[in-house]
CSV table of C-alpha atoms in Angstrom, one decimal:
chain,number,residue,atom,x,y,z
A,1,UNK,CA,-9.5,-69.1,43.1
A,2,UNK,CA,-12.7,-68.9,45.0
A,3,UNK,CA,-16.0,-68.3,43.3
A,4,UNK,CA,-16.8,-64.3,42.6
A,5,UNK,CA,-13.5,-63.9,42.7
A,6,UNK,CA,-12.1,-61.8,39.7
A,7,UNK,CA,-8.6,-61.9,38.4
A,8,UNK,CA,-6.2,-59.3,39.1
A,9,UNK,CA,-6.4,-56.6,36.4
A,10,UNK,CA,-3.4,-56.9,34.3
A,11,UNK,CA,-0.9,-53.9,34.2
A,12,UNK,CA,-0.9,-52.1,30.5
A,13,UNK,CA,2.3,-50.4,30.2
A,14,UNK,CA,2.1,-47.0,28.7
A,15,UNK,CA,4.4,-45.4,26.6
A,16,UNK,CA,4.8,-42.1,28.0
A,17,UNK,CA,4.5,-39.5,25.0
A,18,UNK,CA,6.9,-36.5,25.9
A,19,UNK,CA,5.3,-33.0,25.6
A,20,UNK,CA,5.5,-31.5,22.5
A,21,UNK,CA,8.6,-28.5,22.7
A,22,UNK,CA,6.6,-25.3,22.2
A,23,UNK,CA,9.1,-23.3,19.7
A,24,UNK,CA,10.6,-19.7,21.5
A,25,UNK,CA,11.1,-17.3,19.1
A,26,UNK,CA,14.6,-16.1,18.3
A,27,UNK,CA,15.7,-12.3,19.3
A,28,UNK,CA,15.7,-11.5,15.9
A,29,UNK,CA,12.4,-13.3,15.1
A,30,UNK,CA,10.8,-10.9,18.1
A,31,UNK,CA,12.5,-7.7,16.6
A,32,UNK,CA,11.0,-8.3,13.5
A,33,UNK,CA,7.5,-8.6,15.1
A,34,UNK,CA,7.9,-5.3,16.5
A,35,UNK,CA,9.3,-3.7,14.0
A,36,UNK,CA,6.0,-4.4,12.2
A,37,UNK,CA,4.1,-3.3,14.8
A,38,UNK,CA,5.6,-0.2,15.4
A,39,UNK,CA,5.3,0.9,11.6
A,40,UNK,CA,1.6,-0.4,11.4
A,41,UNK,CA,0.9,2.3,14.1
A,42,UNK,CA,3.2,4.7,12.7
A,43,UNK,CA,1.2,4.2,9.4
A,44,UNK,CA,-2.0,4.7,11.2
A,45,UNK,CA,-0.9,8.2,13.0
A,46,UNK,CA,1.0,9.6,10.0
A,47,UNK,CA,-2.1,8.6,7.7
A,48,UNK,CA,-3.9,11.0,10.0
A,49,UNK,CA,-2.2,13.9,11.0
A,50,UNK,CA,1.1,13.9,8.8
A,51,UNK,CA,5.2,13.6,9.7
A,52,UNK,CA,4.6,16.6,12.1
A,53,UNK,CA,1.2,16.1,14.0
A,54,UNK,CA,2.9,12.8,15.4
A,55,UNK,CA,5.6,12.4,17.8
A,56,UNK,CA,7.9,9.2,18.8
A,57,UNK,CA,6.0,8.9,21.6
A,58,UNK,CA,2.6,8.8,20.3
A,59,UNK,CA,3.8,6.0,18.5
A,60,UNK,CA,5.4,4.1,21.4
A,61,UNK,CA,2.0,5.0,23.1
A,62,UNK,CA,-0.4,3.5,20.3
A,63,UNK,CA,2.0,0.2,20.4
A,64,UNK,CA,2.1,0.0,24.2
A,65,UNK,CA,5.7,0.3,24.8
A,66,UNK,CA,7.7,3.1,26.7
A,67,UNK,CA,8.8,5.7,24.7
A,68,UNK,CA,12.5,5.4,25.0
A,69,UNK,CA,12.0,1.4,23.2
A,70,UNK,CA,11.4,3.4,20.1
A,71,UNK,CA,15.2,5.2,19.9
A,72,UNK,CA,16.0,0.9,19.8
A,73,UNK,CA,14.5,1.2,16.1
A,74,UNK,CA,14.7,4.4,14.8
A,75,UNK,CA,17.1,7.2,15.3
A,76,UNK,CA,14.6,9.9,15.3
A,77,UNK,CA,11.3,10.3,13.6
A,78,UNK,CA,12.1,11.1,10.0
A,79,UNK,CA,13.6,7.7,9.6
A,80,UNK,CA,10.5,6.0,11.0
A,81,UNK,CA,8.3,7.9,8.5
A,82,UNK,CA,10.6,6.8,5.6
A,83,UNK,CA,10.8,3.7,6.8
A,84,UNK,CA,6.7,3.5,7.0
A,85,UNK,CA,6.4,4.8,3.6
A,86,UNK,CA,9.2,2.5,1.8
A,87,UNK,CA,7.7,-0.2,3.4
A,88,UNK,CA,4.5,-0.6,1.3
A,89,UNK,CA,6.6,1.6,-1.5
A,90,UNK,CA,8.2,-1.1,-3.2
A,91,UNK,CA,5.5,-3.4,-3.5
A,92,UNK,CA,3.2,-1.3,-5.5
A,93,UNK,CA,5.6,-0.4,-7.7
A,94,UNK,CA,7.2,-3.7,-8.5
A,95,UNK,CA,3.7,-4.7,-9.2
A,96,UNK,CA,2.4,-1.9,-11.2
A,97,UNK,CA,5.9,-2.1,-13.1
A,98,UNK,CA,5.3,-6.1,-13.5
A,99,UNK,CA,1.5,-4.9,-14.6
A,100,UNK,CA,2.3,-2.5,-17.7
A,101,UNK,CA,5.6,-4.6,-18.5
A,102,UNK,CA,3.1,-7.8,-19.3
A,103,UNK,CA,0.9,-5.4,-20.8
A,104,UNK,CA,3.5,-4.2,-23.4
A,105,UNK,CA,4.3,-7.8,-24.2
A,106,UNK,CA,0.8,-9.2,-24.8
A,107,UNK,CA,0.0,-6.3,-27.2
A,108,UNK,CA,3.1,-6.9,-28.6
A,109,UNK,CA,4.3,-3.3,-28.1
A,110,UNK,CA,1.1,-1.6,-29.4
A,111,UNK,CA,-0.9,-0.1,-26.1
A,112,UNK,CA,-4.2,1.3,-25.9
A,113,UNK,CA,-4.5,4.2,-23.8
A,114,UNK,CA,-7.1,2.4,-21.8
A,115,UNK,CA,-5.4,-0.9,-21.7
A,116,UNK,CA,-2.3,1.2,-20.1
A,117,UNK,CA,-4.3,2.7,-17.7
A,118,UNK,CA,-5.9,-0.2,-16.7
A,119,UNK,CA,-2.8,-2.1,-16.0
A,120,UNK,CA,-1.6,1.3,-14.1
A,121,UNK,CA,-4.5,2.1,-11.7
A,122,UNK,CA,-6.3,-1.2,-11.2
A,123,UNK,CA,-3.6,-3.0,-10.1
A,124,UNK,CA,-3.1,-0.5,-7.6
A,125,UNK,CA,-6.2,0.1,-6.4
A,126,UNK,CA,-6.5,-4.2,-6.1
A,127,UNK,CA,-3.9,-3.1,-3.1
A,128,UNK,CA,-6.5,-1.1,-1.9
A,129,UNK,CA,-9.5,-3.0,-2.3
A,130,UNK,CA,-7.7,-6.4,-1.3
A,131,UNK,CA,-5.3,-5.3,1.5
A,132,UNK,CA,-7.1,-4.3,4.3
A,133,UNK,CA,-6.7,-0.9,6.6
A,134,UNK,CA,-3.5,-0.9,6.7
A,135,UNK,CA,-3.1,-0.7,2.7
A,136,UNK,CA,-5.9,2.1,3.1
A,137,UNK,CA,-3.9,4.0,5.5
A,138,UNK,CA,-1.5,4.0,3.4
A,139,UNK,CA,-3.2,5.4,0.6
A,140,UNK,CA,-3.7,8.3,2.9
A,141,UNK,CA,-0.6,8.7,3.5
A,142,UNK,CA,0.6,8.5,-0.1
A,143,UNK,CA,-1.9,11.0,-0.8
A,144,UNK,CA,-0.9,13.5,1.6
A,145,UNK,CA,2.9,13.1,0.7
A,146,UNK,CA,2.1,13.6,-2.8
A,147,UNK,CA,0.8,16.9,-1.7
A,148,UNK,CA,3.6,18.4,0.5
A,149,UNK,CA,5.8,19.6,-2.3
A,150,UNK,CA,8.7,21.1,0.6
A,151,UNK,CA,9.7,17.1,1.4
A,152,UNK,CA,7.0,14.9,-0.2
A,153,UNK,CA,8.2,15.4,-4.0
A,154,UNK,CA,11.3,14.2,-3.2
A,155,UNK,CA,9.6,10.9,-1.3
A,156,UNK,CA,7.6,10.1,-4.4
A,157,UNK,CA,10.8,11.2,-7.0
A,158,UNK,CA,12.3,8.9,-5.1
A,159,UNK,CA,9.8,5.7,-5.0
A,160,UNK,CA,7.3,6.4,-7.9
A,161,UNK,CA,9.4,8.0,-11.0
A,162,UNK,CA,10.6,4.8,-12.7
A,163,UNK,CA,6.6,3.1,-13.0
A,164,UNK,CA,5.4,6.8,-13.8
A,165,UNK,CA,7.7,6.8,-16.6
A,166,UNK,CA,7.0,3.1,-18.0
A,167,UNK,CA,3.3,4.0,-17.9
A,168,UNK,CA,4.3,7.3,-19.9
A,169,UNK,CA,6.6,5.3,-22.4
A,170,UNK,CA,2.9,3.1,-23.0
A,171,UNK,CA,1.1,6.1,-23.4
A,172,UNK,CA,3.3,7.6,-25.9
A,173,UNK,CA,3.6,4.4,-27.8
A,174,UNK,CA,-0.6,4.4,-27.8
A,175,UNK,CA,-0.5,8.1,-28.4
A,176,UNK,CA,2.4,8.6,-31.3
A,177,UNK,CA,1.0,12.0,-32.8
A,178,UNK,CA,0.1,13.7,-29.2
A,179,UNK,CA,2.5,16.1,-27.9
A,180,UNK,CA,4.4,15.3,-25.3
A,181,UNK,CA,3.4,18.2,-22.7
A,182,UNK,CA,0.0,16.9,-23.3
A,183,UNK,CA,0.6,13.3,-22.2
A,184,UNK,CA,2.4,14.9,-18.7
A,185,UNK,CA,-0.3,17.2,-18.6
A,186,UNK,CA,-3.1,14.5,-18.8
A,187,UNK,CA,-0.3,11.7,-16.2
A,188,UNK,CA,-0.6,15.2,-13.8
A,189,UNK,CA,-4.4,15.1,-14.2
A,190,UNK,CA,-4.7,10.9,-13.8
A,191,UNK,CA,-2.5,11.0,-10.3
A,192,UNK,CA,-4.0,14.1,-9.2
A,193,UNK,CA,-7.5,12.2,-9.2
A,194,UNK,CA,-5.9,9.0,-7.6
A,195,UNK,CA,-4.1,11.1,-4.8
A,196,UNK,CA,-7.8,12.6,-3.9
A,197,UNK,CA,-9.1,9.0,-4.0
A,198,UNK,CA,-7.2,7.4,-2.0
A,199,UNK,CA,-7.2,10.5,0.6
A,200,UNK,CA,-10.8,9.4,1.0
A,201,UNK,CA,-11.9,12.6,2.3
A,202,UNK,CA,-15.7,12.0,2.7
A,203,UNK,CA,-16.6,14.9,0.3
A,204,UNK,CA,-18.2,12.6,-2.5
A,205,UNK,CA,-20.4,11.0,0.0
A,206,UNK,CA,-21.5,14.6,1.3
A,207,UNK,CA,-21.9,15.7,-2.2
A,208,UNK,CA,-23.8,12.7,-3.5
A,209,UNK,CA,-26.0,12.0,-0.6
A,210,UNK,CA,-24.5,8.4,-0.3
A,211,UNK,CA,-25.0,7.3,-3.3
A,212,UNK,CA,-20.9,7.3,-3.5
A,213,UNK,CA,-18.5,6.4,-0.9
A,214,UNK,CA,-15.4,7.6,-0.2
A,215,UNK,CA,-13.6,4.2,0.5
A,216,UNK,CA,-15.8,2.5,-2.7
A,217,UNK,CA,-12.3,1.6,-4.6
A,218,UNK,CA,-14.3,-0.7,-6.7
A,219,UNK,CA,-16.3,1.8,-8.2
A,220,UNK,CA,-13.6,3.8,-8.6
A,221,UNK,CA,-11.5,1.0,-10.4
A,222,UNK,CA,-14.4,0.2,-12.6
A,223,UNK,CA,-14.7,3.9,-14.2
A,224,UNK,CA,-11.2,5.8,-13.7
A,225,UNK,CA,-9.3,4.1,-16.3
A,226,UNK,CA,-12.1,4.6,-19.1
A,227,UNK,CA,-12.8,8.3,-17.5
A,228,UNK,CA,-8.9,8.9,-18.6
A,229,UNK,CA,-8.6,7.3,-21.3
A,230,UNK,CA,-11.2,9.4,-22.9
A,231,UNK,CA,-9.3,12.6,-21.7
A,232,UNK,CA,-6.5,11.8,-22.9
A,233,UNK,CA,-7.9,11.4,-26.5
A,234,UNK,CA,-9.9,14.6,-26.4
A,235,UNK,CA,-6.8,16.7,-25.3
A,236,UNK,CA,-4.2,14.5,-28.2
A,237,UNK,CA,-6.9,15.1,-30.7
A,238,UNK,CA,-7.8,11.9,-31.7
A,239,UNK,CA,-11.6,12.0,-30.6
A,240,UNK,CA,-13.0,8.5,-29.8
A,241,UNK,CA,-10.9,6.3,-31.5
C-alpha cells in the first residue's frame, strides 16, 4: 500500500428495521367514533334550543357530514335525543345510587339529612365541576327536560325515579317523625333548585353584579346541601338539631 494511502472503509451491514404497521381501525371501531360525535353535537344543540328547535340536519351540519349519514344512526330524531340523554343518564345515577348506598352503610343505617344530601347533590355536581362542556350541556339539557312535563316527566320517571327514591328512603330514615308529604314536598323544592342550577341561566350573575356565576358549581356544591338540610328541618319540625 503506498504511503497516504488509506484503507478501504469496511462495509457495516445494517439490519434493516421494518416500519412499524400503523394500526387501521375496524368498521366498528369507526362507528363508534361517530356515534360519539354525533351525540356530542346533538347534546350541544338540544342543550340549546330543545328536541324541537333542532333538526337531523343541524346535527349532521354541526358534525360535518351530509345529512342523509344521520338516518345510518338513528331512525328519526326522537331516538337521537333519547339516545343523547341515556347516554350520560346512567352514569350519574349509578353514581349517585353508589354515593347514598355507601352512605347508608358507613352511618350504619342512621342518615343525617345533610349527610344524605351531600352524598345526593355533590356527587352530582363533581360531574359537573369535573367533566368538562359536555357534562355542562348536559345539565342544560336535564334541566330543560325536567321542565317539559308533556314528554320530559316521562324521560326523567324513566332514568331518575329509582336514586330519587333511595335518597328519599335516607331522608325518611333521618327524618322518622316528619310527614311524608313534607319530605316530597322539600325532594320537589331540592331538584327544583338543582334543575335552575344546572340551566345556568345567567340571572344570578345579573342579579349579583358578578359576585356569583352562573357556571360556579363549586359554590353551589359548597352551600346547597346545608341550605336544604336546614329546610328540611324547619318544615319537619325539628328546628336545628
Amino acid at each position: 500500500m503506498a504511503r497516504g494511502d488509506l484503507p478501504p472503509p469496511q462495509r457495516i451491514a445494517v439490519t434493516a428495521i421494518p416500519a412499524r404497521k400503523r394500526r387501521t381501525s375496524t368498521k366498528a371501531e369507526q362507528r363508534a367514533e361517530m356515534m360519539e360525535q354525533i351525540l356530542d353535537e346533538a347534546e350541544y344543540l338540544f342543550s340549546k334550543h330543545g328536541l324541537h328547535g333542532v333538526t337531523l340536519k343541524d346535527v349532521a351540519k354541526r358534525v360535518g357530514v351530509h345529512h342523509t349519514l344521520m338516518n345510518y344512526y338513528f331512525t328519526d330524531k326522537k331516538t337521537l335525543f333519547d339516545a343523547v340523554f341515556a347516554r350520560r343518564a346512567v352514569v350519574t345515577s349509578e353514581r349517585r345510587m353508589q354515593a347514598l348506598n355507601d352512605y347508608d352503610a358507613a352511618t350504619a343505617g342512621k342518615p343525617t339529612v345533610e349527610g344524605a344530601l351531600h352524598a345526593f347533590l355533590d356527587t352530582d355536581l363533581d360531574l359537573y365541576i369535573e367533566g368538562g362542556e359536555g357534562w355542562k350541556n348536559y345539565g342544560a339539557l336535564g334541566a330543560l327536560v325536567a321542565n317539559t312535563p308533556e314528554w320530559g316527566a316521562e324521560l326523567m320517571d324513566e332514568h331518575f325515579d329509582p336514586v330519587v327514591l333511595r335518597l328519599i328512603e335516607l331522608l325518611k330514615k333521618a327524618l322518622p317523625d316528619c310527614a311524608p308529604e313534607d319530605i316530597y314536598w322539600g325532594y320537589h323544592f331540592v331538584t327544583g333548585a338543582l334543575m335552575v342550577t344546572l340551566a345556568r341561566t345567567g340571572r344570578i350573575d345579573k342579579l349579583s353584579h358578578g359576585a356569583c356565576r352562573s357556571d360556579d358549581f363549586a359554590a353551589v356544591k359548597a352551600r346547597m346541601a346545608t341550605f336544604m338540610a336546614a329546610g328540611f328541618r324547619q318544615v319537619c319540625g325539628t328546628g336545628a338539631r
